[in-house]
Amino acid sequence: MPLALCAGLAVGLTACGADPDEGTNGVGKLSAPEIEREARSAADGAKAVRLAGTLVSKNGTFKLNMRLKKNGATGSVTTKNSTFELLRVGDALFLKADAGFWTHDKGDGKKPTESDTEAADKLDDKYVKVPQDDPSYKQLRGFTEMRPLLHGLIGLHGEVVKGDRDQIGGVRTVKVKGGADGEGGTLDVALEGSPYPLRFTRGGGAGLVVLSEWDKDFPLTEPAREETLDYGSRLPRT
């Protein structure tokens, strides 16, 4: 009876045996390792992306909201101590933060002096160019490097298996997981348009990042002279 009913409705309806991949980019039909490779390939070929989310590591918890492209980036980073903005144009890296950032504990156990506070007030909401020989330069630049950041964040660990279908921002996705329960991470890959990774849930509660605005270019220009001040010594540890 059900078979006959489906056959009778086949001309007008597609509900019986409908293809879940109809109207998609076809990635959902691939194996889990193939889906992961397609997502990585799409990410590697992209010119720009927005990355937003929380990362938990041995060095602490970071909240990122960065727009990234191959020659620079702009956005914000929040740590346990503070929130600051980063702007990189080529090799020139700028940091902007409030006065509290410049007076927080620098790791030597000393409280800020009155002169420290006065200097911090002058730096409040101004861009500071980070010297390339400053120990903080490499760490801070790491938040602005599109390809290394993506490679480090969206890698799955363990046997890669295909998961359920979902939607991220109204776009249909297919999940690929590291391990049956996603203990090695879970990646949502777009089933519409290019197979970009749209969300990555890190294993072990190590954070979640959302990836959007793929290939949407944005302007990058160094701040004006009146917006920039010199810190004058090594930056405080972040």
Coordinates of N, CA and C in Angstrom, one line a residue:
M1 N 0.8 -1.2 0.0 CA 0.0 0.0 0.0 C 0.9 1.3 0.0
P2 N 1.9 1.4 0.9 CA 2.7 2.6 0.9 C 3.5 2.7 -0.4
L3 N 4.0 1.6 -0.9 CA 4.7 1.6 -2.2 C 3.8 2.1 -3.3
A4 N 2.6 1.7 -3.3 CA 1.6 2.1 -4.4 C 1.3 3.6 -4.2
L5 N 1.2 4.0 -3.0 CA 0.9 5.4 -2.8 C 2.0 6.3 -3.3
C6 N 3.3 5.9 -3.0 CA 4.4 6.7 -3.4 C 4.5 6.7 -5.0
A7 N 4.2 5.6 -5.6 CA 4.2 5.5 -7.0 C 3.2 6.4 -7.6
G8 N 2.0 6.4 -7.0 CA 0.9 7.3 -7.5 C 1.2 8.7 -7.4
L9 N 2.0 9.1 -6.4 CA 2.2 10.5 -6.2 C 3.5 11.0 -6.8
A10 N 4.3 10.1 -7.4 CA 5.6 10.4 -7.9 C 5.6 11.5 -8.9
V11 N 4.5 11.6 -9.7 CA 4.5 12.6 -10.8 C 4.5 14.0 -10.2
G12 N 3.7 14.2 -9.1 CA 3.6 15.5 -8.5 C 4.4 15.9 -7.3
L13 N 4.9 14.8 -6.6 CA 5.6 15.1 -5.4 C 7.0 14.4 -5.4
T14 N 7.9 14.9 -4.6 CA 9.2 14.3 -4.5 C 9.5 13.8 -3.1
A15 N 8.5 13.8 -2.2 CA 8.8 13.5 -0.8 C 9.2 12.1 -0.6
C16 N 8.7 11.1 -1.4 CA 9.1 9.8 -1.3 C 10.5 9.5 -1.9
G17 N 11.5 9.2 -1.1 CA 12.8 9.0 -1.7 C 13.4 10.2 -2.2
A18 N 13.1 11.4 -1.6 CA 13.7 12.7 -2.1 C 15.2 12.6 -1.9
D19 N 15.9 13.2 -2.8 CA 17.4 13.3 -2.7 C 17.8 14.4 -1.8
P20 N 18.4 14.1 -0.6 CA 18.8 15.2 0.4 C 19.9 16.1 -0.2
D21 N 20.5 15.7 -1.3 CA 21.6 16.5 -1.8 C 21.1 17.3 -3.1
E22 N 19.8 17.3 -3.3 CA 19.3 18.0 -4.5 C 19.5 19.5 -4.2
G23 N 20.1 20.2 -5.2 CA 20.3 21.7 -5.0 C 21.5 22.0 -4.2
T24 N 22.3 21.0 -3.9 CA 23.6 21.3 -3.1 C 24.8 21.3 -4.0
N25 N 26.0 21.5 -3.4 CA 27.2 21.4 -4.2 C 27.7 20.0 -4.4
G26 N 27.0 19.0 -3.8 CA 27.3 17.6 -4.0 C 28.3 17.1 -3.0
V27 N 28.8 17.9 -2.2 CA 29.9 17.5 -1.2 C 29.3 16.5 -0.2
G28 N 28.0 16.6 0.1 CA 27.4 15.6 1.0 C 27.4 14.2 0.6
K29 N 27.6 14.0 -0.7 CA 27.7 12.6 -1.2 C 29.1 12.0 -1.0
L30 N 30.1 12.8 -0.7 CA 31.4 12.3 -0.6 C 31.7 11.6 0.7
S31 N 32.8 10.9 0.8 CA 33.2 10.3 2.1 C 33.7 11.4 3.0
A32 N 33.8 11.0 4.3 CA 34.2 12.0 5.3 C 35.6 12.6 5.0
P33 N 36.6 11.7 4.7 CA 37.9 12.3 4.4 C 37.9 13.2 3.1
E34 N 37.1 12.9 2.2 CA 37.0 13.7 1.0 C 36.3 15.0 1.3
I35 N 35.3 15.0 2.2 CA 34.7 16.3 2.6 C 35.7 17.2 3.3
E36 N 36.4 16.6 4.2 CA 37.5 17.4 4.9 C 38.5 18.0 3.9
R37 N 38.9 17.2 2.9 CA 39.9 17.7 1.9 C 39.2 18.8 1.1
E38 N 38.0 18.7 0.7 CA 37.3 19.8 0.0 C 37.2 21.0 0.8
A39 N 36.9 20.9 2.1 CA 36.8 22.1 2.9 C 38.2 22.8 3.1
R40 N 39.2 22.0 3.3 CA 40.5 22.6 3.4 C 41.0 23.3 2.1
S41 N 40.7 22.6 1.0 CA 41.0 23.2 -0.3 C 40.3 24.5 -0.5
A42 N 39.0 24.6 -0.2 CA 38.3 25.8 -0.3 C 38.8 26.9 0.6
A43 N 39.2 26.6 1.8 CA 39.7 27.5 2.7 C 41.1 28.1 2.3
D44 N 41.9 27.2 1.7 CA 43.2 27.6 1.3 C 43.1 28.5 0.1
G45 N 42.1 28.3 -0.7 CA 41.9 29.2 -1.9 C 41.2 30.5 -1.7
A46 N 40.7 30.7 -0.5 CA 39.9 31.9 -0.2 C 40.8 33.1 0.0
K47 N 40.3 34.3 -0.3 CA 41.1 35.5 -0.2 C 40.8 36.2 1.2
A48 N 39.7 35.9 1.8 CA 39.4 36.6 3.1 C 38.4 35.7 3.9
V49 N 38.3 36.0 5.2 CA 37.3 35.3 6.0 C 37.2 36.1 7.3
R50 N 36.0 35.9 8.0 CA 35.9 36.4 9.4 C 35.9 35.2 10.3
L51 N 36.7 35.3 11.3 CA 36.8 34.2 12.3 C 36.4 34.7 13.7
A52 N 35.3 34.1 14.3 CA 34.9 34.6 15.6 C 34.6 33.4 16.5
G53 N 35.0 33.5 17.7 CA 34.7 32.4 18.6 C 35.7 32.4 19.8
T54 N 35.7 31.3 20.5 CA 36.5 31.2 21.7 C 37.4 30.0 21.6
L55 N 38.7 30.2 22.0 CA 39.7 29.2 22.0 C 40.2 29.0 23.4
V56 N 40.3 27.7 23.8 CA 40.8 27.4 25.1 C 42.1 26.6 24.9
S57 N 43.2 27.1 25.5 CA 44.5 26.4 25.4 C 45.2 26.4 26.7
K58 N 46.4 25.8 26.8 CA 47.2 25.8 28.0 C 47.6 27.3 28.4
N59 N 47.6 28.2 27.4 CA 48.0 29.6 27.7 C 46.8 30.4 28.1
G60 N 45.6 29.8 28.2 CA 44.4 30.6 28.7 C 43.3 30.5 27.6
T61 N 42.3 31.3 27.9 CA 41.1 31.4 27.0 C 41.2 32.7 26.2
F62 N 41.0 32.6 24.9 CA 41.0 33.7 24.0 C 39.6 33.8 23.3
K63 N 39.1 35.0 23.2 CA 37.9 35.3 22.4 C 38.4 36.1 21.2
L64 N 38.1 35.6 20.0 CA 38.6 36.3 18.8 C 37.4 36.8 17.9
N65 N 37.6 37.9 17.3 CA 36.7 38.4 16.3 C 37.6 39.1 15.3
M66 N 38.1 38.3 14.3 CA 39.1 38.8 13.4 C 38.6 38.7 11.9
R67 N 38.8 39.7 11.1 CA 38.7 39.6 9.7 C 40.1 39.5 9.1
L68 N 40.3 38.4 8.4 CA 41.6 38.0 7.9 C 41.7 38.0 6.4
K69 N 42.9 38.4 5.9 CA 43.2 38.1 4.5 C 44.7 37.9 4.4
K70 N 45.2 37.6 3.2 CA 46.6 37.1 3.1 C 47.6 38.2 3.4
N71 N 47.3 39.5 3.3 CA 48.3 40.5 3.5 C 48.0 41.3 4.8
G72 N 47.1 40.8 5.6 CA 46.8 41.5 6.9 C 45.5 41.1 7.5
A73 N 45.2 41.8 8.6 CA 43.9 41.5 9.3 C 43.6 42.7 10.2
T74 N 42.3 42.6 10.7 CA 41.8 43.6 11.7 C 40.8 43.0 12.6
G75 N 40.8 43.4 13.8 CA 39.8 42.8 14.7 C 40.2 42.9 16.2
S76 N 39.6 42.1 17.0 CA 39.8 42.2 18.5 C 40.1 40.8 19.1
V77 N 40.9 40.9 20.2 CA 41.2 39.7 21.0 C 40.9 40.0 22.4
T78 N 40.2 39.1 23.1 CA 39.9 39.2 24.5 C 40.6 38.1 25.3
T79 N 41.4 38.5 26.3 CA 42.1 37.5 27.1 C 41.5 37.6 28.6
K80 N 42.1 36.9 29.5 CA 41.7 37.0 30.9 C 41.9 38.4 31.4
N81 N 42.9 39.1 30.9 CA 43.3 40.4 31.5 C 42.6 41.5 30.8
S82 N 42.3 41.4 29.5 CA 41.9 42.6 28.8 C 41.4 42.3 27.4
T83 N 40.9 43.4 26.7 CA 40.5 43.3 25.3 C 41.3 44.3 24.6
F84 N 41.9 43.9 23.4 CA 42.6 44.9 22.6 C 42.3 44.6 21.1
E85 N 42.6 45.6 20.3 CA 42.4 45.5 18.9 C 43.7 45.3 18.2
L86 N 43.7 44.6 17.1 CA 44.9 44.4 16.3 C 44.6 44.8 14.9
L87 N 45.6 45.4 14.3 CA 45.6 45.8 12.9 C 46.9 45.4 12.3
R88 N 46.9 44.6 11.2 CA 48.2 44.3 10.5 C 48.0 44.6 9.1
V89 N 49.0 45.4 8.6 CA 49.1 45.7 7.1 C 50.5 45.3 6.7
G90 N 50.5 44.2 6.0 CA 51.8 43.6 5.6 C 52.5 43.2 6.9
D91 N 53.8 43.7 7.1 CA 54.5 43.3 8.3 C 54.3 44.3 9.4
A92 N 53.6 45.4 9.2 CA 53.3 46.5 10.2 C 52.2 46.0 11.1
L93 N 52.4 45.9 12.3 CA 51.4 45.4 13.3 C 51.2 46.5 14.3
F94 N 49.9 46.8 14.5 CA 49.4 47.8 15.4 C 48.5 47.2 16.5
L95 N 48.6 47.8 17.7 CA 47.7 47.3 18.8 C 47.1 48.6 19.4
K96 N 45.8 48.4 19.7 CA 45.0 49.5 20.3 C 44.3 49.0 21.5
A97 N 44.4 49.7 22.6 CA 43.8 49.2 23.8 C 43.5 50.4 24.8
D98 N 42.7 50.1 25.8 CA 42.4 51.2 26.8 C 43.5 51.3 27.8
A99 N 43.4 52.3 28.6 CA 44.5 52.5 29.6 C 44.7 51.3 30.5
G100 N 43.6 50.6 30.8 CA 43.8 49.4 31.7 C 44.7 48.4 31.2
F101 N 44.7 48.2 29.9 CA 45.7 47.2 29.3 C 47.1 47.6 29.6
W102 N 47.4 48.9 29.5 CA 48.8 49.3 29.6 C 49.3 49.3 31.0
T103 N 48.4 49.2 32.0 CA 48.8 49.2 33.4 C 48.6 47.9 34.1
H104 N 48.1 46.9 33.4 CA 47.8 45.6 34.1 C 49.2 45.0 34.4
D105 N 49.1 44.0 35.3 CA 50.3 43.4 35.9 C 51.2 42.8 34.7
K106 N 52.4 43.2 34.7 CA 53.3 42.8 33.6 C 54.1 41.6 34.0
G107 N 53.8 40.9 35.1 CA 54.4 39.7 35.5 C 55.6 39.9 36.4
D108 N 56.0 41.1 36.8 CA 57.1 41.3 37.7 C 56.6 41.6 39.1
G109 N 55.3 41.5 39.4 CA 54.8 41.7 40.7 C 54.7 43.1 41.2
K110 N 55.1 44.1 40.3 CA 55.1 45.5 40.7 C 53.8 46.1 40.3
K111 N 53.3 47.0 41.1 CA 52.1 47.8 40.8 C 52.5 49.0 39.9
P112 N 51.6 49.4 39.1 CA 51.9 50.6 38.2 C 52.2 51.8 39.1
T113 N 53.2 52.6 38.7 CA 53.4 53.8 39.4 C 52.6 54.9 38.8
E114 N 52.7 56.1 39.4 CA 51.9 57.2 38.9 C 52.3 57.6 37.5
S115 N 53.6 57.5 37.2 CA 54.0 57.8 35.9 C 53.5 56.8 34.9
D116 N 53.5 55.5 35.3 CA 52.9 54.5 34.5 C 51.4 54.8 34.1
T117 N 50.7 55.2 35.1 CA 49.3 55.5 34.9 C 49.1 56.7 34.0
E118 N 50.0 57.7 34.1 CA 49.9 58.9 33.2 C 50.2 58.5 31.8
A119 N 51.2 57.6 31.6 CA 51.6 57.2 30.3 C 50.5 56.3 29.7
A120 N 49.8 55.5 30.5 CA 48.7 54.7 30.0 C 47.6 55.5 29.6
D121 N 47.3 56.6 30.3 CA 46.2 57.5 29.9 C 46.4 58.1 28.5
K122 N 47.7 58.4 28.2 CA 48.0 59.0 26.9 C 47.9 57.9 25.8
L123 N 48.1 56.6 26.1 CA 48.0 55.6 25.2 C 46.6 55.1 25.0
D124 N 45.7 55.5 25.9 CA 44.3 55.0 25.8 C 43.7 55.3 24.5
D125 N 43.2 54.1 23.9 CA 42.5 54.2 22.6 C 43.4 54.7 21.4
K126 N 44.7 54.6 21.6 CA 45.6 55.0 20.5 C 46.3 53.7 19.9
Y127 N 46.6 53.8 18.7 CA 47.4 52.7 18.1 C 48.8 52.7 18.4
V128 N 49.4 51.6 18.8 CA 50.8 51.5 19.1 C 51.4 50.5 18.1
K129 N 52.5 50.9 17.4 CA 53.1 50.0 16.4 C 54.0 49.1 17.2
V130 N 53.8 47.8 17.0 CA 54.6 46.8 17.8 C 55.9 46.5 17.1
P131 N 57.0 46.8 17.7 CA 58.3 46.6 17.1 C 58.5 45.1 16.8
Q132 N 59.1 44.8 15.7 CA 59.2 43.4 15.2 C 60.2 42.6 16.1
D133 N 61.1 43.3 16.9 CA 62.0 42.6 17.8 C 61.4 42.5 19.2
D134 N 60.2 43.0 19.4 CA 59.5 42.8 20.7 C 59.0 41.4 20.8
P135 N 59.2 40.8 22.0 CA 58.7 39.4 22.2 C 57.2 39.2 21.9
S136 N 56.4 40.2 22.1 CA 55.0 40.1 21.8 C 54.6 40.1 20.4
Y137 N 55.6 40.5 19.5 CA 55.2 40.7 18.1 C 54.8 39.3 17.5
K138 N 55.6 38.3 17.7 CA 55.2 37.0 17.1 C 53.9 36.5 17.6
Q139 N 53.7 36.6 18.9 CA 52.5 36.1 19.5 C 51.3 36.8 19.0
L140 N 51.4 38.2 18.9 CA 50.2 39.0 18.5 C 50.0 38.8 17.0
R141 N 51.1 38.7 16.2 CA 50.9 38.5 14.8 C 50.2 37.1 14.5
G142 N 50.4 36.2 15.3 CA 49.8 34.9 15.1 C 48.3 35.0 15.1
F143 N 47.7 36.0 15.7 CA 46.2 36.1 15.7 C 45.8 36.8 14.3
T144 N 46.7 37.2 13.5 CA 46.4 37.9 12.3 C 46.8 37.2 11.0
E145 N 47.4 36.0 11.1 CA 47.8 35.2 10.0 C 46.7 34.2 9.5
M146 N 46.1 34.5 8.4 CA 45.0 33.8 8.0 C 45.2 32.3 7.8
R147 N 46.2 31.9 6.9 CA 46.4 30.5 6.6 C 46.9 29.7 7.8
P148 N 47.9 30.1 8.6 CA 48.3 29.4 9.7 C 47.2 29.2 10.8
L149 N 46.5 30.3 11.0 CA 45.4 30.3 12.0 C 44.3 29.3 11.6
L150 N 43.9 29.3 10.3 CA 42.9 28.3 9.9 C 43.4 26.9 10.0
H151 N 44.7 26.7 9.5 CA 45.2 25.3 9.6 C 45.3 24.8 11.0
G152 N 45.6 25.7 11.9 CA 45.8 25.3 13.3 C 44.4 25.1 14.0
L153 N 43.4 25.7 13.5 CA 42.1 25.7 14.2 C 41.1 24.6 13.7
I154 N 41.2 24.3 12.4 CA 40.1 23.4 11.9 C 40.6 22.0 11.6
G155 N 41.7 21.6 12.1 CA 42.2 20.3 11.9 C 41.4 19.2 12.8
L156 N 41.0 18.2 12.2 CA 40.3 17.1 12.9 C 41.4 16.0 13.3
H157 N 41.1 15.4 14.4 CA 42.1 14.4 14.9 C 41.3 13.0 15.1
G158 N 42.0 12.0 14.8 CA 41.4 10.7 14.8 C 40.8 10.3 13.5
E159 N 40.1 9.1 13.5 CA 39.4 8.7 12.3 C 38.3 9.6 11.9
V160 N 38.3 10.1 10.7 CA 37.3 11.1 10.3 C 36.0 10.4 9.8
V161 N 34.9 10.7 10.4 CA 33.6 10.1 10.1 C 32.6 11.2 9.7
K162 N 31.6 10.8 8.9 CA 30.6 11.7 8.5 C 29.5 11.8 9.5
G163 N 29.0 13.0 9.8 CA 27.9 13.2 10.8 C 26.6 13.7 10.2
D164 N 25.8 14.3 10.9 CA 24.5 14.7 10.5 C 24.5 16.0 9.6
R165 N 23.4 16.3 9.0 CA 23.2 17.5 8.3 C 22.7 18.6 9.3
D166 N 23.0 19.9 9.0 CA 22.7 21.0 9.9 C 22.5 22.2 9.0
Q167 N 22.3 23.4 9.7 CA 22.3 24.7 9.1 C 23.1 25.6 9.9
I168 N 24.0 26.4 9.3 CA 24.7 27.5 9.9 C 24.4 28.8 9.2
G169 N 23.8 29.7 9.9 CA 23.5 31.0 9.2 C 22.6 30.8 8.0
G170 N 21.7 29.8 8.1 CA 20.8 29.6 7.0 C 21.3 28.8 5.8
V171 N 22.6 28.4 5.9 CA 23.3 27.6 4.9 C 23.3 26.1 5.3
R172 N 22.9 25.2 4.5 CA 22.9 23.8 4.8 C 24.3 23.3 4.9
T173 N 24.6 22.5 5.9 CA 25.9 21.9 6.1 C 25.9 20.4 6.3
V174 N 27.1 19.8 6.2 CA 27.2 18.4 6.6 C 28.4 18.4 7.6
K175 N 28.3 17.6 8.6 CA 29.3 17.5 9.6 C 30.3 16.4 9.3
V176 N 31.6 16.7 9.6 CA 32.6 15.6 9.6 C 33.2 15.7 11.0
K177 N 33.5 14.5 11.6 CA 33.9 14.5 13.0 C 35.2 13.7 13.1
G178 N 36.0 14.1 14.0 CA 37.2 13.3 14.4 C 36.8 12.4 15.5
G179 N 36.6 11.1 15.1 CA 36.1 10.1 16.1 C 34.5 10.1 16.0
A180 N 34.0 9.0 16.5 CA 32.5 8.8 16.4 C 31.7 9.9 17.1
D181 N 32.3 10.3 18.3 CA 31.6 11.3 19.1 C 32.2 12.7 19.0
G182 N 33.0 12.9 18.0 CA 33.6 14.2 17.8 C 34.6 14.6 18.8
E183 N 35.2 13.6 19.4 CA 36.2 13.9 20.4 C 37.5 14.6 19.8
G184 N 37.7 14.4 18.5 CA 38.8 15.0 17.8 C 38.3 16.3 17.0
G185 N 37.1 16.8 17.4 CA 36.6 18.0 16.7 C 35.5 17.7 15.7
T186 N 34.7 18.7 15.5 CA 33.6 18.6 14.5 C 33.6 19.8 13.6
L187 N 33.6 19.5 12.3 CA 33.6 20.6 11.3 C 32.3 20.6 10.5
D188 N 31.7 21.7 10.4 CA 30.5 21.9 9.6 C 30.9 22.5 8.2
V189 N 30.6 21.8 7.1 CA 31.0 22.2 5.8 C 29.8 22.6 5.0
A190 N 29.9 23.7 4.3 CA 28.8 24.2 3.5 C 28.4 23.3 2.4
L191 N 27.1 23.1 2.2 CA 26.5 22.3 1.1 C 26.0 23.2 0.0
E192 N 26.2 24.5 0.2 CA 25.7 25.4 -0.8 C 26.9 26.3 -1.2
G193 N 27.1 26.5 -2.5 CA 28.2 27.3 -3.0 C 29.5 26.5 -2.8
S194 N 30.6 27.2 -2.5 CA 31.9 26.6 -2.3 C 31.8 25.9 -0.9
P195 N 32.5 24.7 -0.8 CA 32.4 23.9 0.5 C 33.2 24.5 1.6
Y196 N 33.0 25.7 1.9 CA 33.8 26.4 3.0 C 33.4 25.8 4.3
P197 N 34.4 25.7 5.2 CA 34.1 25.3 6.6 C 33.4 26.5 7.3
L198 N 32.3 26.3 7.9 CA 31.5 27.3 8.5 C 31.5 27.4 10.0
R199 N 31.8 26.2 10.6 CA 31.9 26.2 12.1 C 32.8 25.0 12.5
F200 N 33.6 25.3 13.5 CA 34.5 24.2 14.0 C 34.3 24.1 15.5
T201 N 33.9 23.0 16.0 CA 33.9 22.7 17.4 C 35.1 21.9 17.8
R202 N 35.9 22.5 18.6 CA 37.2 21.8 19.0 C 36.8 20.7 20.0
G203 N 37.6 19.6 20.0 CA 37.4 18.5 20.9 C 37.7 18.9 22.3
G204 N 37.1 18.1 23.3 CA 37.5 18.3 24.7 C 37.1 19.7 25.2
G205 N 36.1 20.3 24.7 CA 35.6 21.6 25.2 C 36.7 22.7 25.0
A206 N 37.5 22.6 24.0 CA 38.6 23.5 23.7 C 38.1 24.7 22.9
G207 N 36.8 24.9 22.7 CA 36.3 26.1 22.1 C 35.6 25.9 20.8
L208 N 35.0 26.9 20.3 CA 34.2 26.9 19.1 C 34.4 28.1 18.3
V209 N 34.6 28.0 17.0 CA 34.8 29.2 16.1 C 33.8 29.1 14.9
V210 N 33.3 30.3 14.5 CA 32.4 30.4 13.4 C 33.2 31.1 12.3
L211 N 33.1 30.6 11.1 CA 33.8 31.2 9.9 C 32.8 31.7 8.9
S212 N 32.9 33.0 8.6 CA 31.9 33.6 7.7 C 32.6 34.6 6.8
E213 N 31.8 35.2 6.0 CA 32.2 36.3 5.1 C 33.4 35.8 4.2
W214 N 33.4 34.5 3.8 CA 34.4 34.0 3.0 C 34.5 34.8 1.7
D215 N 35.8 35.1 1.3 CA 36.1 35.8 0.1 C 35.5 37.3 0.0
K216 N 35.0 37.8 1.1 CA 34.6 39.2 1.1 C 35.7 40.1 1.5
D217 N 36.2 40.9 0.5 CA 37.4 41.7 0.8 C 37.0 42.9 1.7
F218 N 38.0 43.4 2.3 CA 37.8 44.6 3.2 C 39.1 45.4 3.2
P219 N 38.9 46.7 3.5 CA 40.1 47.6 3.4 C 41.1 47.5 4.5
L220 N 42.3 47.6 4.3 CA 43.4 47.6 5.3 C 44.3 48.8 5.0
T221 N 44.3 49.7 6.0 CA 45.2 50.9 5.9 C 45.8 51.2 7.2
E222 N 47.1 51.6 7.2 CA 47.7 51.9 8.5 C 47.0 53.1 9.1
P223 N 47.0 53.2 10.4 CA 46.3 54.3 11.1 C 47.1 55.6 10.8
A224 N 46.3 56.7 10.9 CA 46.9 58.0 10.6 C 47.9 58.4 11.8
R225 N 48.8 59.3 11.5 CA 49.9 59.6 12.4 C 49.3 60.1 13.8
E226 N 48.2 60.9 13.7 CA 47.6 61.5 14.9 C 46.9 60.4 15.7
E227 N 46.7 59.2 15.2 CA 46.0 58.1 15.9 C 47.1 57.2 16.5
T228 N 48.4 57.4 16.3 CA 49.4 56.5 16.7 C 50.4 57.1 17.7
L229 N 50.8 56.4 18.7 CA 51.8 56.8 19.7 C 52.8 55.7 19.8
D230 N 54.0 56.1 20.3 CA 55.0 55.1 20.6 C 55.0 54.7 22.0
Y231 N 55.0 53.4 22.3 CA 55.0 52.9 23.6 C 56.3 53.2 24.3
G232 N 57.4 53.1 23.6 CA 58.7 53.4 24.2 C 59.5 52.3 24.8
S233 N 58.9 51.2 25.0 CA 59.6 50.0 25.6 C 58.8 48.8 25.2
R234 N 59.2 47.6 25.8 CA 58.5 46.4 25.4 C 57.1 46.4 25.9
L235 N 56.2 45.9 25.1 CA 54.8 45.8 25.5 C 54.6 44.9 26.7
P236 N 53.5 45.2 27.4 CA 53.2 44.2 28.5 C 52.7 42.9 28.0
R237 N 52.9 41.9 28.8 CA 52.5 40.6 28.3 C 51.0 40.5 28.3
T238 N 50.5 39.8 27.2 CA 49.1 39.7 27.0 C 48.6 38.4 27.5

